[in-house]
Amino acid sequence: MAANLARINEELAGKQVRLIAVTKKAEPSQMEEAFGLGVTEFGENRIQDALAKREKLSPSLVQNAKWHFIGHLQTNKVKQAVGNFSLIHSVDSLKLAREISRVASSRGMTQAILLQVKLAEDADKSGFSKNELLSQFDEISKLPNLRVEGLMTITPLTDDPSIRKQCFTGLSQLRSELEASHGVSLKELSMGMTNDWQEAVDCGATMIRLGRAIFYDSCA
């Protein structure tokens, strides 16, 4: 793991990119090791798994790390997600944004989110289409107790780098369009995983979500 992180950090040197360690398949002991090697942000796909793992982690890690939710979030799980994660990456509908706003408001807190966008045809991926987001962003941005910090995307499974690049550049362009038309600052672009993170960084990613590249030598 130390060698994997050293290689990743070397490539990220001088770039304003945050590394989110995806812990979907990681054991608590691996998370502790990563924390000891300087990883301070962790992303989980399932709420129950994330909360269960925290009970097995050291108080130092739990208190000092930032926790991200990166999996599909159902509206009936919002109450568990709000407040337990500093950033929810996967807000993929107006309905979900409204529910997060409602729960956060009832608790007197503000929840930071990213809006998930689907920029290529992929039946397995969820997210706003570009046109949906352009038409709904104004309402989402005005929801109380909700802070939209940026956009997120997941590329389709493909060996064609041009398709991935189209998704990454498309997300960056959509951010610029939303900032210009609504007078807002969307500082985060969460894009890039183990198989394509270098391409995402080249296209302006501010957050990359890596699991296998950190925790397993064979996938580094």
PDB file of C-alpha atoms in Angstrom:
ATOM      1  CA  MET A   1       0.000   0.000   0.000  1.00  0.00           C
ATOM      2  CA  ALA A   2       2.813   2.419   0.793  1.00  0.00           C
ATOM      3  CA  ALA A   3       4.263   1.937  -2.683  1.00  0.00           C
ATOM      4  CA  ASN A   4       0.857   2.390  -4.308  1.00  0.00           C
ATOM      5  CA  LEU A   5       0.231   5.651  -2.463  1.00  0.00           C
ATOM      6  CA  ALA A   6       3.721   6.903  -3.211  1.00  0.00           C
ATOM      7  CA  ARG A   7       3.149   6.389  -6.942  1.00  0.00           C
ATOM      8  CA  ILE A   8      -0.251   8.073  -6.839  1.00  0.00           C
ATOM      9  CA  ASN A   9       0.996  11.017  -4.789  1.00  0.00           C
ATOM     10  CA  GLU A  10       3.964  11.459  -7.113  1.00  0.00           C
ATOM     11  CA  GLU A  11       1.608  11.828 -10.070  1.00  0.00           C
ATOM     12  CA  LEU A  12      -0.591  14.246  -8.120  1.00  0.00           C
ATOM     13  CA  ALA A  13       2.306  16.419  -6.945  1.00  0.00           C
ATOM     14  CA  GLY A  14       1.620  20.076  -7.643  1.00  0.00           C
ATOM     15  CA  LYS A  15      -2.001  19.437  -8.583  1.00  0.00           C
ATOM     16  CA  GLN A  16      -5.000  20.575  -6.531  1.00  0.00           C
ATOM     17  CA  VAL A  17      -6.602  17.132  -6.433  1.00  0.00           C
ATOM     18  CA  ARG A  18      -8.041  15.415  -3.356  1.00  0.00           C
ATOM     19  CA  LEU A  19      -7.625  11.666  -3.037  1.00  0.00           C
ATOM     20  CA  ILE A  20     -10.713   9.819  -1.783  1.00  0.00           C
ATOM     21  CA  ALA A  21      -9.874   6.273  -0.676  1.00  0.00           C
ATOM     22  CA  VAL A  22     -12.801   4.029  -1.604  1.00  0.00           C
ATOM     23  CA  THR A  23     -13.259   1.506   1.195  1.00  0.00           C
ATOM     24  CA  LYS A  24     -16.011  -0.685  -0.283  1.00  0.00           C
ATOM     25  CA  LYS A  25     -13.800  -3.781  -0.100  1.00  0.00           C
ATOM     26  CA  ALA A  26     -11.245  -2.570   2.446  1.00  0.00           C
ATOM     27  CA  GLU A  27     -10.938  -3.979   5.947  1.00  0.00           C
ATOM     28  CA  PRO A  28     -10.704  -1.604   8.931  1.00  0.00           C
ATOM     29  CA  SER A  29      -7.051  -2.610   9.336  1.00  0.00           C
ATOM     30  CA  GLN A  30      -6.346  -1.474   5.775  1.00  0.00           C
ATOM     31  CA  MET A  31      -8.071   1.823   6.454  1.00  0.00           C
ATOM     32  CA  GLU A  32      -5.916   2.312   9.539  1.00  0.00           C
ATOM     33  CA  GLU A  33      -2.809   1.612   7.471  1.00  0.00           C
ATOM     34  CA  ALA A  34      -3.897   4.095   4.814  1.00  0.00           C
ATOM     35  CA  PHE A  35      -4.594   6.716   7.478  1.00  0.00           C
ATOM     36  CA  GLY A  36      -1.124   6.149   8.888  1.00  0.00           C
ATOM     37  CA  LEU A  37       0.273   6.767   5.411  1.00  0.00           C
ATOM     38  CA  GLY A  38      -1.469  10.128   5.136  1.00  0.00           C
ATOM     39  CA  VAL A  39      -4.877   9.309   3.656  1.00  0.00           C
ATOM     40  CA  THR A  40      -7.484  11.484   5.377  1.00  0.00           C
ATOM     41  CA  GLU A  41     -10.558  11.151   3.151  1.00  0.00           C
ATOM     42  CA  PHE A  42     -12.561   7.953   2.781  1.00  0.00           C
ATOM     43  CA  GLY A  43     -15.486   7.126   0.509  1.00  0.00           C
ATOM     44  CA  GLU A  44     -18.057   4.406   1.081  1.00  0.00           C
ATOM     45  CA  ASN A  45     -20.741   2.994  -1.211  1.00  0.00           C
ATOM     46  CA  ARG A  46     -23.050   1.643   1.473  1.00  0.00           C
ATOM     47  CA  ILE A  47     -24.202   3.519   4.560  1.00  0.00           C
ATOM     48  CA  GLN A  48     -24.482   0.497   6.838  1.00  0.00           C
ATOM     49  CA  ASP A  49     -20.991  -0.706   5.901  1.00  0.00           C
ATOM     50  CA  ALA A  50     -19.537   2.728   6.569  1.00  0.00           C
ATOM     51  CA  LEU A  51     -21.114   3.055  10.000  1.00  0.00           C
ATOM     52  CA  ALA A  52     -20.195  -0.506  10.974  1.00  0.00           C
ATOM     53  CA  LYS A  53     -16.561   0.031   9.989  1.00  0.00           C
ATOM     54  CA  ARG A  54     -16.312   3.242  12.000  1.00  0.00           C
ATOM     55  CA  GLU A  55     -17.127   1.302  15.154  1.00  0.00           C
ATOM     56  CA  LYS A  56     -13.992  -0.780  14.564  1.00  0.00           C
ATOM     57  CA  LEU A  57     -11.662   2.121  13.783  1.00  0.00           C
ATOM     58  CA  SER A  58      -9.476   4.135  16.119  1.00  0.00           C
ATOM     59  CA  PRO A  59     -10.992   7.323  17.583  1.00  0.00           C
ATOM     60  CA  SER A  60      -8.223   9.319  15.919  1.00  0.00           C
ATOM     61  CA  LEU A  61      -9.186   8.106  12.458  1.00  0.00           C
ATOM     62  CA  VAL A  62     -12.929   8.517  13.003  1.00  0.00           C
ATOM     63  CA  GLN A  63     -12.562  12.051  14.361  1.00  0.00           C
ATOM     64  CA  ASN A  64      -9.931  13.359  11.964  1.00  0.00           C
ATOM     65  CA  ALA A  65     -10.924  11.790   8.656  1.00  0.00           C
ATOM     66  CA  LYS A  66     -13.446  13.224   6.220  1.00  0.00           C
ATOM     67  CA  TRP A  67     -16.184  10.826   5.188  1.00  0.00           C
ATOM     68  CA  HIS A  68     -17.722  10.794   1.718  1.00  0.00           C
ATOM     69  CA  PHE A  69     -20.767   8.900   0.495  1.00  0.00           C
ATOM     70  CA  ILE A  70     -20.232   7.868  -3.121  1.00  0.00           C
ATOM     71  CA  GLY A  71     -22.809   5.112  -3.728  1.00  0.00           C
ATOM     72  CA  HIS A  72     -26.376   5.238  -4.964  1.00  0.00           C
ATOM     73  CA  LEU A  73     -28.533   6.857  -2.299  1.00  0.00           C
ATOM     74  CA  GLN A  74     -32.186   5.923  -1.971  1.00  0.00           C
ATOM     75  CA  THR A  75     -34.556   8.481  -0.492  1.00  0.00           C
ATOM     76  CA  ASN A  76     -35.444   6.129   2.364  1.00  0.00           C
ATOM     77  CA  LYS A  77     -31.776   6.102   3.439  1.00  0.00           C
ATOM     78  CA  VAL A  78     -31.338   9.873   3.519  1.00  0.00           C
ATOM     79  CA  LYS A  79     -31.889  10.130   7.273  1.00  0.00           C
ATOM     80  CA  GLN A  80     -28.894   7.845   7.828  1.00  0.00           C
ATOM     81  CA  ALA A  81     -26.691   9.689   5.356  1.00  0.00           C
ATOM     82  CA  VAL A  82     -27.291  13.297   6.376  1.00  0.00           C
ATOM     83  CA  GLY A  83     -24.792  14.350   9.019  1.00  0.00           C
ATOM     84  CA  ASN A  84     -22.779  11.134   8.829  1.00  0.00           C
ATOM     85  CA  PHE A  85     -20.905  12.207   5.693  1.00  0.00           C
ATOM     86  CA  SER A  86     -19.206  15.529   5.071  1.00  0.00           C
ATOM     87  CA  LEU A  87     -20.039  15.251   1.378  1.00  0.00           C
ATOM     88  CA  ILE A  88     -22.615  13.201  -0.534  1.00  0.00           C
ATOM     89  CA  HIS A  89     -21.310  12.767  -4.096  1.00  0.00           C
ATOM     90  CA  SER A  90     -24.261  10.955  -5.641  1.00  0.00           C
ATOM     91  CA  VAL A  91     -27.307  13.229  -5.623  1.00  0.00           C
ATOM     92  CA  ASP A  92     -28.903  12.143  -8.884  1.00  0.00           C
ATOM     93  CA  SER A  93     -32.408  13.636  -8.860  1.00  0.00           C
ATOM     94  CA  LEU A  94     -34.414  16.647  -7.767  1.00  0.00           C
ATOM     95  CA  LYS A  95     -36.500  14.364  -5.544  1.00  0.00           C
ATOM     96  CA  LEU A  96     -33.393  13.203  -3.684  1.00  0.00           C
ATOM     97  CA  ALA A  97     -32.077  16.753  -3.303  1.00  0.00           C
ATOM     98  CA  ARG A  98     -35.403  17.839  -1.832  1.00  0.00           C
ATOM     99  CA  GLU A  99     -35.362  15.002   0.696  1.00  0.00           C
ATOM    100  CA  ILE A 100     -31.792  15.759   1.791  1.00  0.00           C
ATOM    101  CA  SER A 101     -32.790  19.401   2.205  1.00  0.00           C
ATOM    102  CA  ARG A 102     -35.838  18.428   4.254  1.00  0.00           C
ATOM    103  CA  VAL A 103     -33.879  16.162   6.603  1.00  0.00           C
ATOM    104  CA  ALA A 104     -31.007  18.626   6.999  1.00  0.00           C
ATOM    105  CA  SER A 105     -33.469  21.440   7.732  1.00  0.00           C
ATOM    106  CA  SER A 106     -35.221  19.364  10.387  1.00  0.00           C
ATOM    107  CA  ARG A 107     -31.860  18.893  12.098  1.00  0.00           C
ATOM    108  CA  GLY A 108     -30.756  22.505  11.826  1.00  0.00           C
ATOM    109  CA  MET A 109     -27.685  21.677   9.756  1.00  0.00           C
ATOM    110  CA  THR A 110     -26.397  22.118   6.228  1.00  0.00           C
ATOM    111  CA  GLN A 111     -25.454  19.113   4.109  1.00  0.00           C
ATOM    112  CA  ALA A 112     -22.851  19.483   1.358  1.00  0.00           C
ATOM    113  CA  ILE A 113     -23.564  17.601  -1.853  1.00  0.00           C
ATOM    114  CA  LEU A 114     -22.389  16.999  -5.393  1.00  0.00           C
ATOM    115  CA  LEU A 115     -24.811  16.483  -8.268  1.00  0.00           C
ATOM    116  CA  GLN A 116     -24.266  13.279 -10.225  1.00  0.00           C
ATOM    117  CA  VAL A 117     -24.423  13.708 -13.985  1.00  0.00           C
ATOM    118  CA  LYS A 118     -24.701  10.991 -16.631  1.00  0.00           C
ATOM    119  CA  LEU A 119     -22.944  12.156 -19.772  1.00  0.00           C
ATOM    120  CA  ALA A 120     -22.959   8.908 -21.766  1.00  0.00           C
ATOM    121  CA  GLU A 121     -25.575   6.256 -22.390  1.00  0.00           C
ATOM    122  CA  ASP A 122     -25.224   3.586 -19.711  1.00  0.00           C
ATOM    123  CA  ALA A 123     -28.230   1.734 -18.312  1.00  0.00           C
ATOM    124  CA  ASP A 124     -26.275   0.829 -15.165  1.00  0.00           C
ATOM    125  CA  LYS A 125     -25.497   4.425 -14.204  1.00  0.00           C
ATOM    126  CA  SER A 126     -27.819   6.985 -12.664  1.00  0.00           C
ATOM    127  CA  GLY A 127     -27.613  10.744 -12.769  1.00  0.00           C
ATOM    128  CA  PHE A 128     -29.021  13.919 -14.234  1.00  0.00           C
ATOM    129  CA  SER A 129     -28.809  14.330 -17.970  1.00  0.00           C
ATOM    130  CA  LYS A 130     -27.229  17.604 -19.004  1.00  0.00           C
ATOM    131  CA  ASN A 131     -30.589  19.066 -19.992  1.00  0.00           C
ATOM    132  CA  GLU A 132     -32.257  17.910 -16.774  1.00  0.00           C
ATOM    133  CA  LEU A 133     -29.617  19.581 -14.664  1.00  0.00           C
ATOM    134  CA  LEU A 134     -29.701  22.787 -16.666  1.00  0.00           C
ATOM    135  CA  SER A 135     -33.461  23.023 -16.149  1.00  0.00           C
ATOM    136  CA  GLN A 136     -33.510  21.948 -12.486  1.00  0.00           C
ATOM    137  CA  PHE A 137     -30.332  23.499 -11.110  1.00  0.00           C
ATOM    138  CA  ASP A 138     -31.958  26.777 -10.115  1.00  0.00           C
ATOM    139  CA  GLU A 139     -34.440  25.023  -7.829  1.00  0.00           C
ATOM    140  CA  ILE A 140     -31.795  22.704  -6.375  1.00  0.00           C
ATOM    141  CA  SER A 141     -29.404  25.566  -5.662  1.00  0.00           C
ATOM    142  CA  LYS A 142     -32.104  27.387  -3.690  1.00  0.00           C
ATOM    143  CA  LEU A 143     -33.113  24.463  -1.456  1.00  0.00           C
ATOM    144  CA  PRO A 144     -32.564  25.340   2.218  1.00  0.00           C
ATOM    145  CA  ASN A 145     -29.833  23.682   4.260  1.00  0.00           C
ATOM    146  CA  LEU A 146     -28.245  22.253   1.129  1.00  0.00           C
ATOM    147  CA  ARG A 147     -24.875  23.363  -0.257  1.00  0.00           C
ATOM    148  CA  VAL A 148     -24.060  22.300  -3.802  1.00  0.00           C
ATOM    149  CA  GLU A 149     -20.267  22.147  -4.019  1.00  0.00           C
ATOM    150  CA  GLY A 150     -19.885  20.709  -7.508  1.00  0.00           C
ATOM    151  CA  LEU A 151     -20.545  17.843  -9.881  1.00  0.00           C
ATOM    152  CA  MET A 152     -19.741  14.136 -10.059  1.00  0.00           C
ATOM    153  CA  THR A 153     -19.722  11.596 -12.867  1.00  0.00           C
ATOM    154  CA  ILE A 154     -18.921   7.934 -13.439  1.00  0.00           C
ATOM    155  CA  THR A 155     -17.780   6.926 -16.905  1.00  0.00           C
ATOM    156  CA  PRO A 156     -19.285   3.894 -18.643  1.00  0.00           C
ATOM    157  CA  LEU A 157     -17.257   0.692 -18.744  1.00  0.00           C
ATOM    158  CA  THR A 158     -15.333   1.096 -21.979  1.00  0.00           C
ATOM    159  CA  ASP A 159     -11.866   0.633 -23.406  1.00  0.00           C
ATOM    160  CA  ASP A 160     -12.330   3.696 -25.596  1.00  0.00           C
ATOM    161  CA  PRO A 161     -10.423   6.603 -24.012  1.00  0.00           C
ATOM    162  CA  SER A 162     -12.232   9.092 -26.237  1.00  0.00           C
ATOM    163  CA  ILE A 163     -15.558   8.233 -24.570  1.00  0.00           C
ATOM    164  CA  ARG A 164     -14.071   8.709 -21.117  1.00  0.00           C
ATOM    165  CA  LYS A 165     -12.479  11.996 -22.116  1.00  0.00           C
ATOM    166  CA  GLN A 166     -15.798  13.158 -23.554  1.00  0.00           C
ATOM    167  CA  CYS A 167     -17.435  12.525 -20.171  1.00  0.00           C
ATOM    168  CA  PHE A 168     -14.705  14.283 -18.207  1.00  0.00           C
ATOM    169  CA  THR A 169     -14.485  17.334 -20.436  1.00  0.00           C
ATOM    170  CA  GLY A 170     -18.273  17.429 -20.636  1.00  0.00           C
ATOM    171  CA  LEU A 171     -18.545  17.636 -16.853  1.00  0.00           C
ATOM    172  CA  SER A 172     -16.001  20.445 -16.703  1.00  0.00           C
ATOM    173  CA  GLN A 173     -17.827  22.366 -19.423  1.00  0.00           C
ATOM    174  CA  LEU A 174     -21.185  21.840 -17.702  1.00  0.00           C
ATOM    175  CA  ARG A 175     -19.751  23.242 -14.487  1.00  0.00           C
ATOM    176  CA  SER A 176     -18.557  26.346 -16.314  1.00  0.00           C
ATOM    177  CA  GLU A 177     -21.966  26.751 -17.943  1.00  0.00           C
ATOM    178  CA  LEU A 178     -23.797  26.496 -14.611  1.00  0.00           C
ATOM    179  CA  GLU A 179     -21.404  28.897 -12.902  1.00  0.00           C
ATOM    180  CA  ALA A 180     -21.834  31.460 -15.660  1.00  0.00           C
ATOM    181  CA  SER A 181     -25.616  31.208 -15.896  1.00  0.00           C
ATOM    182  CA  HIS A 182     -26.357  31.109 -12.158  1.00  0.00           C
ATOM    183  CA  GLY A 183     -23.529  33.153 -10.663  1.00  0.00           C
ATOM    184  CA  VAL A 184     -22.416  30.328  -8.381  1.00  0.00           C
ATOM    185  CA  SER A 185     -19.096  28.685  -7.548  1.00  0.00           C
ATOM    186  CA  LEU A 186     -18.948  24.922  -8.081  1.00  0.00           C
ATOM    187  CA  LYS A 187     -15.434  24.182  -6.933  1.00  0.00           C
ATOM    188  CA  GLU A 188     -15.502  20.383  -7.027  1.00  0.00           C
ATOM    189  CA  LEU A 189     -15.381  17.934  -9.929  1.00  0.00           C
ATOM    190  CA  SER A 190     -15.456  14.387  -8.571  1.00  0.00           C
ATOM    191  CA  MET A 191     -14.430  12.152 -11.443  1.00  0.00           C
ATOM    192  CA  GLY A 192     -11.928   9.407 -12.078  1.00  0.00           C
ATOM    193  CA  MET A 193     -11.510   5.978 -10.529  1.00  0.00           C
ATOM    194  CA  THR A 194      -8.810   3.307 -10.584  1.00  0.00           C
ATOM    195  CA  ASN A 195      -8.992   2.678 -14.333  1.00  0.00           C
ATOM    196  CA  ASP A 196      -9.184   6.261 -15.556  1.00  0.00           C
ATOM    197  CA  TRP A 197      -8.089   8.699 -12.865  1.00  0.00           C
ATOM    198  CA  GLN A 198      -5.067  10.048 -14.747  1.00  0.00           C
ATOM    199  CA  GLU A 199      -7.320  11.052 -17.639  1.00  0.00           C
ATOM    200  CA  ALA A 200      -9.756  12.673 -15.198  1.00  0.00           C
ATOM    201  CA  VAL A 201      -6.985  14.712 -13.592  1.00  0.00           C
ATOM    202  CA  ASP A 202      -5.861  15.915 -17.016  1.00  0.00           C
ATOM    203  CA  CYS A 203      -9.434  17.101 -17.622  1.00  0.00           C
ATOM    204  CA  GLY A 204      -9.696  19.071 -14.378  1.00  0.00           C
ATOM    205  CA  ALA A 205     -10.798  16.660 -11.653  1.00  0.00           C
ATOM    206  CA  THR A 206     -10.539  18.068  -8.135  1.00  0.00           C
ATOM    207  CA  MET A 207     -11.400  14.734  -6.475  1.00  0.00           C
ATOM    208  CA  ILE A 208     -10.538  11.204  -7.569  1.00  0.00           C
ATOM    209  CA  ARG A 209     -12.070   8.079  -6.037  1.00  0.00           C
ATOM    210  CA  LEU A 210      -9.593   5.213  -5.796  1.00  0.00           C
ATOM    211  CA  GLY A 211     -10.012   1.817  -4.164  1.00  0.00           C
ATOM    212  CA  ARG A 212      -8.093  -0.969  -5.871  1.00  0.00           C
ATOM    213  CA  ALA A 213      -5.277   1.358  -6.885  1.00  0.00           C
ATOM    214  CA  ILE A 214      -4.591   2.028  -3.194  1.00  0.00           C
ATOM    215  CA  PHE A 215      -5.378  -1.196  -1.409  1.00  0.00           C
ATOM    216  CA  TYR A 216      -4.225  -3.886  -3.863  1.00  0.00           C
ATOM    217  CA  ASP A 217      -0.801  -4.159  -5.504  1.00  0.00           C
ATOM    218  CA  SER A 218      -2.035  -6.005  -8.574  1.00  0.00           C
ATOM    219  CA  CYS A 219      -4.336  -3.139  -9.508  1.00  0.00           C
ATOM    220  CA  ALA A 220      -1.962  -0.254  -8.842  1.00  0.00           C
TER     221      ALA A 220
END
